[in-house]
PDB file of C-alpha atoms in Angstrom:
ATOM      1  CA  MET A   1      96.556 311.901 195.557  1.00 44.00           C
ATOM      2  CA  ALA A   2      93.959 311.095 198.183  1.00 42.00           C
ATOM      3  CA  GLY A   3      93.468 307.687 196.589  1.00 41.00           C
ATOM      4  CA  LEU A   4      97.126 306.874 197.052  1.00 41.00           C
ATOM      5  CA  ALA A   5      96.903 307.835 200.702  1.00 42.00           C
ATOM      6  CA  GLU A   6      94.132 305.321 201.291  1.00 45.00           C
ATOM      7  CA  SER A   7      96.286 302.420 200.224  1.00 44.00           C
ATOM      8  CA  GLY A   8      98.619 300.865 202.744  1.00 45.00           C
ATOM      9  CA  SER A   9     100.721 299.088 200.089  1.00 65.00           C
ATOM     10  CA  ASN A  10     102.394 302.045 198.427  1.00 83.00           C
ATOM     11  CA  PRO A  11     105.905 303.276 199.322  1.00 86.00           C
ATOM     12  CA  ASP A  12     104.599 306.649 200.504  1.00 85.00           C
ATOM     13  CA  VAL A  13     102.495 305.095 203.268  1.00 89.00           C
ATOM     14  CA  GLU A  14     105.088 302.457 204.106  1.00 88.00           C
ATOM     15  CA  LEU A  15     107.775 305.104 204.575  1.00 90.00           C
ATOM     16  CA  LEU A  16     105.352 307.131 206.689  1.00 91.00           C
ATOM     17  CA  TYR A  17     104.858 304.194 209.051  1.00 90.00           C
ATOM     18  CA  ASP A  18     108.592 303.432 209.135  1.00 90.00           C
ATOM     19  CA  ILE A  19     109.599 306.981 210.105  1.00 91.00           C
ATOM     20  CA  ASN A  20     106.649 307.678 212.378  1.00 86.00           C
ATOM     21  CA  GLY A  21     107.216 304.303 214.036  1.00 87.00           C
ATOM     22  CA  LEU A  22     110.429 305.714 215.455  1.00 88.00           C
ATOM     23  CA  ALA A  23     108.307 308.003 217.623  1.00 87.00           C
ATOM     24  CA  LYS A  24     106.663 305.013 219.296  1.00 83.00           C
ATOM     25  CA  ASP A  25     110.005 303.542 220.307  1.00 84.00           C
ATOM     26  CA  ALA A  26     111.586 306.834 221.403  1.00 87.00           C
ATOM     27  CA  PRO A  27     111.381 308.237 224.947  1.00 89.00           C
ATOM     28  CA  ARG A  28     108.605 310.721 225.583  1.00 89.00           C
ATOM     29  CA  TRP A  29     111.049 313.559 226.195  1.00 90.00           C
ATOM     30  CA  PHE A  30     112.628 312.971 222.783  1.00 91.00           C
ATOM     31  CA  ASP A  31     109.219 313.128 221.101  1.00 88.00           C
ATOM     32  CA  ARG A  32     108.586 316.435 222.851  1.00 91.00           C
ATOM     33  CA  VAL A  33     111.883 317.769 221.525  1.00 92.00           C
ATOM     34  CA  MET A  34     111.059 316.629 217.992  1.00 91.00           C
ATOM     35  CA  GLU A  35     107.615 318.198 218.305  1.00 89.00           C
ATOM     36  CA  TYR A  36     109.065 321.594 219.218  1.00 91.00           C
ATOM     37  CA  VAL A  37     111.886 321.360 216.674  1.00 92.00           C
ATOM     38  CA  GLY A  38     109.570 320.334 213.857  1.00 90.00           C
ATOM     39  CA  GLU A  39     106.857 322.855 214.647  1.00 88.00           C
ATOM     40  CA  TYR A  40     108.901 325.942 215.552  1.00 91.00           C
ATOM     41  CA  GLY A  41     112.595 325.310 216.158  1.00 93.00           C
ATOM     42  CA  ILE A  42     113.971 324.734 212.666  1.00 94.00           C
ATOM     43  CA  VAL A  43     112.104 327.635 211.079  1.00 93.00           C
ATOM     44  CA  LEU A  44     113.387 329.878 213.880  1.00 95.00           C
ATOM     45  CA  ALA A  45     116.919 328.528 213.374  1.00 95.00           C
ATOM     46  CA  LEU A  46     116.710 329.296 209.654  1.00 95.00           C
ATOM     47  CA  ILE A  47     115.607 332.864 210.350  1.00 94.00           C
ATOM     48  CA  LEU A  48     118.511 333.313 212.776  1.00 95.00           C
ATOM     49  CA  LEU A  49     120.844 331.848 210.143  1.00 95.00           C
ATOM     50  CA  VAL A  50     119.691 334.478 207.638  1.00 93.00           C
ATOM     51  CA  VAL A  51     120.325 337.205 210.241  1.00 93.00           C
ATOM     52  CA  TRP A  52     123.770 335.749 210.990  1.00 93.00           C
ATOM     53  CA  CYS A  53     124.637 335.717 207.282  1.00 91.00           C
ATOM     54  CA  TRP A  54     123.467 339.340 206.940  1.00 88.00           C
ATOM     55  CA  TRP A  55     125.657 340.365 209.887  1.00 88.00           C
ATOM     56  CA  SER A  56     128.641 338.609 208.297  1.00 86.00           C
ATOM     57  CA  VAL A  57     128.070 340.273 204.917  1.00 83.00           C
ATOM     58  CA  ARG A  58     127.608 343.651 206.567  1.00 80.00           C
ATOM     59  CA  ARG A  59     130.839 343.396 208.566  1.00 82.00           C
ATOM     60  CA  LYS A  60     132.920 342.367 205.554  1.00 78.00           C
ATOM     61  CA  GLY A  61     131.692 345.395 203.612  1.00 67.00           C
ATOM     62  CA  ALA A  62     132.561 343.946 200.199  1.00 69.00           C
ATOM     63  CA  GLU A  63     131.836 345.780 196.969  1.00 74.00           C
ATOM     64  CA  ASP A  64     128.925 343.430 196.226  1.00 77.00           C
ATOM     65  CA  ALA A  65     127.389 343.869 199.689  1.00 81.00           C
ATOM     66  CA  ALA A  66     124.219 345.423 198.259  1.00 85.00           C
ATOM     67  CA  SER A  67     123.526 342.443 195.987  1.00 86.00           C
ATOM     68  CA  SER A  68     124.344 339.987 198.796  1.00 86.00           C
ATOM     69  CA  VAL A  69     121.926 341.691 201.179  1.00 90.00           C
ATOM     70  CA  ALA A  70     119.330 341.777 198.393  1.00 90.00           C
ATOM     71  CA  ALA A  71     119.658 337.991 198.083  1.00 91.00           C
ATOM     72  CA  LEU A  72     119.227 337.633 201.838  1.00 92.00           C
ATOM     73  CA  VAL A  73     116.096 339.792 201.770  1.00 93.00           C
ATOM     74  CA  TRP A  74     114.763 337.584 199.002  1.00 94.00           C
ATOM     75  CA  ALA A  75     115.081 334.417 201.132  1.00 94.00           C
ATOM     76  CA  PRO A  76     112.178 335.190 203.532  1.00 94.00           C
ATOM     77  CA  LEU A  77     110.218 336.812 200.720  1.00 95.00           C
ATOM     78  CA  ALA A  78     110.594 333.614 198.686  1.00 95.00           C
ATOM     79  CA  ALA A  79     109.247 331.618 201.631  1.00 95.00           C
ATOM     80  CA  ALA A  80     106.225 333.918 201.856  1.00 95.00           C
ATOM     81  CA  VAL A  81     105.555 333.710 198.104  1.00 96.00           C
ATOM     82  CA  ALA A  82     105.878 329.909 198.178  1.00 95.00           C
ATOM     83  CA  VAL A  83     103.302 329.642 200.970  1.00 94.00           C
ATOM     84  CA  LEU A  84     100.898 331.829 198.985  1.00 96.00           C
ATOM     85  CA  VAL A  85     101.402 329.613 195.931  1.00 95.00           C
ATOM     86  CA  ASN A  86     100.664 326.584 198.092  1.00 93.00           C
ATOM     87  CA  VAL A  87      97.208 327.870 199.073  1.00 92.00           C
ATOM     88  CA  PRO A  88      95.507 327.012 195.728  1.00 94.00           C
ATOM     89  CA  ILE A  89      97.543 323.787 195.453  1.00 92.00           C
ATOM     90  CA  ARG A  90      96.176 322.539 198.774  1.00 89.00           C
ATOM     91  CA  GLY A  91      92.644 323.486 197.793  1.00 88.00           C
ATOM     92  CA  PHE A  92      92.951 321.689 194.460  1.00 91.00           C
ATOM     93  CA  VAL A  93      94.525 318.440 195.745  1.00 86.00           C
ATOM     94  CA  GLU A  94      92.502 318.261 199.015  1.00 85.00           C
ATOM     95  CA  ARG A  95      94.617 315.520 200.514  1.00 89.00           C
ATOM     96  CA  PRO A  96      93.618 314.663 204.114  1.00 89.00           C
ATOM     97  CA  ARG A  97      96.186 314.452 206.869  1.00 89.00           C
ATOM     98  CA  PRO A  98      97.630 310.930 207.160  1.00 89.00           C
ATOM     99  CA  PHE A  99      96.180 310.322 210.632  1.00 86.00           C
ATOM    100  CA  ASN A 100      92.682 310.771 209.153  1.00 84.00           C
ATOM    101  CA  ASP A 101      93.095 307.798 206.815  1.00 81.00           C
ATOM    102  CA  HIS A 102      95.526 305.536 208.665  1.00 81.00           C
ATOM    103  CA  GLN A 103      95.310 303.946 212.072  1.00 83.00           C
ATOM    104  CA  GLY A 104      98.138 303.421 214.513  1.00 83.00           C
ATOM    105  CA  LEU A 105     100.125 306.586 213.822  1.00 86.00           C
ATOM    106  CA  GLU A 106     101.854 308.375 216.687  1.00 85.00           C
ATOM    107  CA  VAL A 107     100.623 311.941 216.168  1.00 83.00           C
ATOM    108  CA  LEU A 108     102.733 314.377 218.165  1.00 85.00           C
ATOM    109  CA  VAL A 109     100.789 317.549 217.295  1.00 85.00           C
ATOM    110  CA  SER A 110      97.021 317.804 217.608  1.00 80.00           C
ATOM    111  CA  GLY A 111      94.632 320.268 216.049  1.00 75.00           C
ATOM    112  CA  LYS A 112      95.755 319.891 212.434  1.00 81.00           C
ATOM    113  CA  THR A 113      92.528 320.192 210.451  1.00 81.00           C
ATOM    114  CA  ASP A 114      93.789 321.571 207.128  1.00 84.00           C
ATOM    115  CA  TYR A 115      94.950 319.586 204.107  1.00 87.00           C
ATOM    116  CA  SER A 116      98.250 317.734 203.985  1.00 87.00           C
ATOM    117  CA  PHE A 117      99.686 318.350 200.500  1.00 91.00           C
ATOM    118  CA  VAL A 118     101.912 320.402 200.212  1.00 90.00           C
ATOM    119  CA  SER A 119     103.658 320.781 203.598  1.00 92.00           C
ATOM    120  CA  ASP A 120     103.899 324.460 204.523  1.00 92.00           C
ATOM    121  CA  HIS A 121     106.767 323.829 206.928  1.00 93.00           C
ATOM    122  CA  ALA A 122     108.812 321.973 204.304  1.00 95.00           C
ATOM    123  CA  THR A 123     108.035 324.685 201.746  1.00 95.00           C
ATOM    124  CA  ILE A 124     109.103 327.525 204.049  1.00 95.00           C
ATOM    125  CA  ALA A 125     112.228 325.737 205.256  1.00 96.00           C
ATOM    126  CA  MET A 126     113.507 324.844 201.784  1.00 96.00           C
ATOM    127  CA  ALA A 127     112.686 328.283 200.353  1.00 95.00           C
ATOM    128  CA  LEU A 128     114.732 329.851 203.149  1.00 96.00           C
ATOM    129  CA  GLY A 129     117.562 327.358 202.675  1.00 95.00           C
ATOM    130  CA  VAL A 130     117.769 327.743 198.900  1.00 95.00           C
ATOM    131  CA  GLY A 131     117.343 331.520 199.118  1.00 93.00           C
ATOM    132  CA  LEU A 132     120.205 331.583 201.596  1.00 93.00           C
ATOM    133  CA  PHE A 133     122.277 329.431 199.238  1.00 93.00           C
ATOM    134  CA  VAL A 134     121.807 332.030 196.499  1.00 89.00           C
ATOM    135  CA  ALA A 135     123.339 334.638 198.826  1.00 88.00           C
ATOM    136  CA  ASN A 136     126.063 332.513 200.444  1.00 89.00           C
ATOM    137  CA  ARG A 137     126.892 328.891 199.688  1.00 91.00           C
ATOM    138  CA  LYS A 138     128.364 328.082 203.102  1.00 91.00           C
ATOM    139  CA  PHE A 139     125.367 329.372 205.007  1.00 93.00           C
ATOM    140  CA  GLY A 140     123.062 327.996 202.316  1.00 93.00           C
ATOM    141  CA  LEU A 141     124.301 324.432 202.706  1.00 95.00           C
ATOM    142  CA  VAL A 142     123.593 324.618 206.426  1.00 95.00           C
ATOM    143  CA  GLY A 143     120.142 326.032 205.642  1.00 95.00           C
ATOM    144  CA  ILE A 144     119.343 323.255 203.173  1.00 96.00           C
ATOM    145  CA  GLY A 145     120.481 320.693 205.750  1.00 96.00           C
ATOM    146  CA  LEU A 146     118.098 322.212 208.294  1.00 96.00           C
ATOM    147  CA  ALA A 147     115.297 322.122 205.705  1.00 96.00           C
ATOM    148  CA  LEU A 148     115.865 318.400 205.138  1.00 96.00           C
ATOM    149  CA  LEU A 149     115.709 317.865 208.889  1.00 95.00           C
ATOM    150  CA  GLU A 150     112.430 319.794 208.970  1.00 95.00           C
ATOM    151  CA  GLY A 151     110.950 317.423 206.399  1.00 94.00           C
ATOM    152  CA  PHE A 152     111.993 314.403 208.441  1.00 95.00           C
ATOM    153  CA  CYS A 153     110.449 315.927 211.572  1.00 93.00           C
ATOM    154  CA  ARG A 154     107.091 316.485 209.857  1.00 93.00           C
ATOM    155  CA  ILE A 155     106.891 312.801 208.918  1.00 93.00           C
ATOM    156  CA  TYR A 156     108.164 311.706 212.324  1.00 92.00           C
ATOM    157  CA  MET A 157     105.402 313.769 213.944  1.00 91.00           C
ATOM    158  CA  GLY A 158     102.758 311.937 211.901  1.00 89.00           C
ATOM    159  CA  VAL A 159     101.288 315.059 210.298  1.00 90.00           C
ATOM    160  CA  HIS A 160     102.560 314.640 206.722  1.00 92.00           C
ATOM    161  CA  TYR A 161     103.227 311.963 204.139  1.00 92.00           C
ATOM    162  CA  PRO A 162     106.743 311.818 202.649  1.00 94.00           C
ATOM    163  CA  THR A 163     105.358 313.074 199.326  1.00 94.00           C
ATOM    164  CA  ASP A 164     103.896 316.100 201.131  1.00 94.00           C
ATOM    165  CA  VAL A 165     107.412 316.952 202.247  1.00 95.00           C
ATOM    166  CA  VAL A 166     108.992 316.274 198.847  1.00 95.00           C
ATOM    167  CA  GLY A 167     106.336 318.475 197.243  1.00 94.00           C
ATOM    168  CA  GLY A 168     107.159 321.220 199.742  1.00 95.00           C
ATOM    169  CA  PHE A 169     110.863 320.937 198.953  1.00 96.00           C
ATOM    170  CA  ALA A 170     110.146 321.178 195.232  1.00 96.00           C
ATOM    171  CA  LEU A 171     107.820 324.164 195.630  1.00 96.00           C
ATOM    172  CA  GLY A 172     110.179 326.083 197.908  1.00 95.00           C
ATOM    173  CA  THR A 173     113.155 325.420 195.620  1.00 96.00           C
ATOM    174  CA  ALA A 174     111.257 326.378 192.472  1.00 96.00           C
ATOM    175  CA  VAL A 175     110.021 329.680 193.873  1.00 95.00           C
ATOM    176  CA  ALA A 176     113.399 330.627 195.379  1.00 95.00           C
ATOM    177  CA  LEU A 177     115.346 329.856 192.185  1.00 95.00           C
ATOM    178  CA  LEU A 178     112.962 330.695 189.358  1.00 95.00           C
ATOM    179  CA  LEU A 179     111.901 334.065 190.749  1.00 95.00           C
ATOM    180  CA  SER A 180     115.374 334.956 192.004  1.00 93.00           C
ATOM    181  CA  PRO A 181     116.458 336.896 188.863  1.00 93.00           C
ATOM    182  CA  ILE A 182     113.341 339.079 189.021  1.00 94.00           C
ATOM    183  CA  ALA A 183     113.701 339.579 192.757  1.00 93.00           C
ATOM    184  CA  MET A 184     117.367 340.505 192.466  1.00 92.00           C
ATOM    185  CA  ALA A 185     116.644 342.952 189.664  1.00 93.00           C
ATOM    186  CA  LEU A 186     114.111 344.703 191.904  1.00 93.00           C
ATOM    187  CA  LEU A 187     115.854 344.433 195.270  1.00 92.00           C
ATOM    188  CA  THR A 188     119.472 345.202 194.340  1.00 89.00           C
ATOM    189  CA  PRO A 189     118.810 348.843 193.320  1.00 91.00           C
ATOM    190  CA  VAL A 190     116.851 349.320 196.540  1.00 89.00           C
ATOM    191  CA  MET A 191     119.709 347.926 198.638  1.00 88.00           C
ATOM    192  CA  SER A 192     122.193 350.075 196.702  1.00 87.00           C
ATOM    193  CA  ALA A 193     120.115 353.172 197.484  1.00 87.00           C
ATOM    194  CA  ILE A 194     120.014 352.214 201.159  1.00 84.00           C
ATOM    195  CA  GLU A 195     123.779 351.697 201.090  1.00 82.00           C
ATOM    196  CA  ARG A 196     124.290 355.276 199.872  1.00 84.00           C
ATOM    197  CA  SER A 197     121.898 356.626 202.484  1.00 81.00           C
ATOM    198  CA  PRO A 198     123.575 358.384 205.448  1.00 81.00           C
ATOM    199  CA  ARG A 199     121.071 356.878 207.873  1.00 81.00           C
ATOM    200  CA  GLY A 200     120.464 353.432 206.413  1.00 80.00           C
ATOM    201  CA  GLY A 201     123.877 352.633 204.969  1.00 79.00           C
ATOM    202  CA  TRP A 202     124.880 350.682 208.097  1.00 82.00           C
ATOM    203  CA  LEU A 203     122.313 348.049 207.165  1.00 79.00           C
ATOM    204  CA  ILE A 204     124.401 347.143 204.113  1.00 81.00           C
ATOM    205  CA  LYS A 205     127.963 347.882 205.217  1.00 77.00           C
ATOM    206  CA  SER A 206     129.554 348.376 208.585  1.00 74.00           C
ATOM    207  CA  ARG A 207     130.784 351.933 209.008  1.00 65.00           C
ATOM    208  CA  GLY A 208     133.751 353.158 210.995  1.00 52.00           C
ATOM    209  CA  ARG A 209     136.942 351.460 212.048  1.00 37.00           C
ATOM    210  CA  SER A 210     137.359 347.904 213.228  1.00 39.00           C
ATOM    211  CA  ARG A 211     140.427 346.186 214.564  1.00 40.00           C
ATOM    212  CA  VAL A 212     141.697 343.233 212.547  1.00 40.00           C
ATOM    213  CA  GLY A 213     144.733 341.362 213.791  1.00 39.00           C
ATOM    214  CA  GLY A 214     145.511 344.103 216.276  1.00 38.00           C
ATOM    215  CA  GLN A 215     145.626 346.791 213.569  1.00 42.00           C
ATOM    216  CA  ASP A 216     143.106 349.371 212.512  1.00 37.00           C
ATOM    217  CA  ALA A 217     141.121 348.449 209.409  1.00 39.00           C
ATOM    218  CA  LEU A 218     139.473 351.252 207.490  1.00 38.00           C
ATOM    219  CA  ILE A 219     136.128 351.110 205.816  1.00 37.00           C
ATOM    220  CA  PRO A 220     136.053 351.357 202.003  1.00 40.00           C
ATOM    221  CA  GLY A 221     136.746 354.913 200.927  1.00 41.00           C
ATOM    222  CA  ALA A 222     138.616 355.880 204.087  1.00 40.00           C
ATOM    223  CA  ARG A 223     142.057 355.201 202.556  1.00 42.00           C
ATOM    224  CA  LYS A 224     141.490 357.809 199.908  1.00 43.00           C
ATOM    225  CA  GLU A 225     140.544 360.426 202.475  1.00 42.00           C
ATOM    226  CA  THR A 226     143.613 359.577 204.577  1.00 42.00           C
ATOM    227  CA  ALA A 227     145.861 359.894 201.548  1.00 45.00           C
ATOM    228  CA  GLY A 228     144.359 363.292 200.816  1.00 48.00           C
ATOM    229  CA  ALA A 229     145.041 364.442 204.362  1.00 45.00           C
ATOM    230  CA  GLU A 230     148.695 363.334 204.103  1.00 46.00           C
ATOM    231  CA  GLU A 231     149.122 365.279 200.867  1.00 45.00           C
ATOM    232  CA  ARG A 232     147.746 368.395 202.521  1.00 44.00           C
ATOM    233  CA  ASP A 233     150.193 367.962 205.412  1.00 47.00           C
ATOM    234  CA  LEU A 234     153.148 367.693 202.993  1.00 40.00           C
ATOM    235  CA  ALA A 235     151.976 370.739 201.110  1.00 43.00           C
ATOM    236  CA  ALA A 236     151.855 372.711 204.341  1.00 40.00           C
TER     237      ALA A 236
END
């Protein structure tokens, strides 16, 4: 892998120069925006997207809410597992950062002294996006789109080769999908127990009344209690 990086005639390096070259032609303020977005912004946006999806699932209060929340819990856990898996991969490949082997790159973030393959940011972003897709396709497609943007930003910033990003996408996707059945088997019973808990049930389903279309909407189970109260009134 390191040998490929040393050659300036392979598509990986050529694409690196093409994308990073955009930073040289862009205004300084735009580079600063891309620096923040690529380093912190997209990962933060993905976390907020997971929270938004959880809030939506909780408010709907569907019968499968426990399994949906379990899938959402798995998304950040998958990202953490993928990063841990990446630790030995980086140590085995030992690929230097592109700016160490190639001149003329516009490096927007300094202080990167670790290895380049696989990109942690791309791994985390895609694991979150795919994990979110497992829970909710609409939110998941947005998450995967943000993950792709994260990969572009890492190349634009001059801190990763395109293959570093592709490797991160593959690793994040593999962990999120392949370990999903095991994670769901472990997390769903836990979320179901929390749902039945008097104190923690609100984390899975919204409790109480809400107004929908100007009318009162009852939480699941409330209709039965109301019907019972009406029967008692008739009996009286």
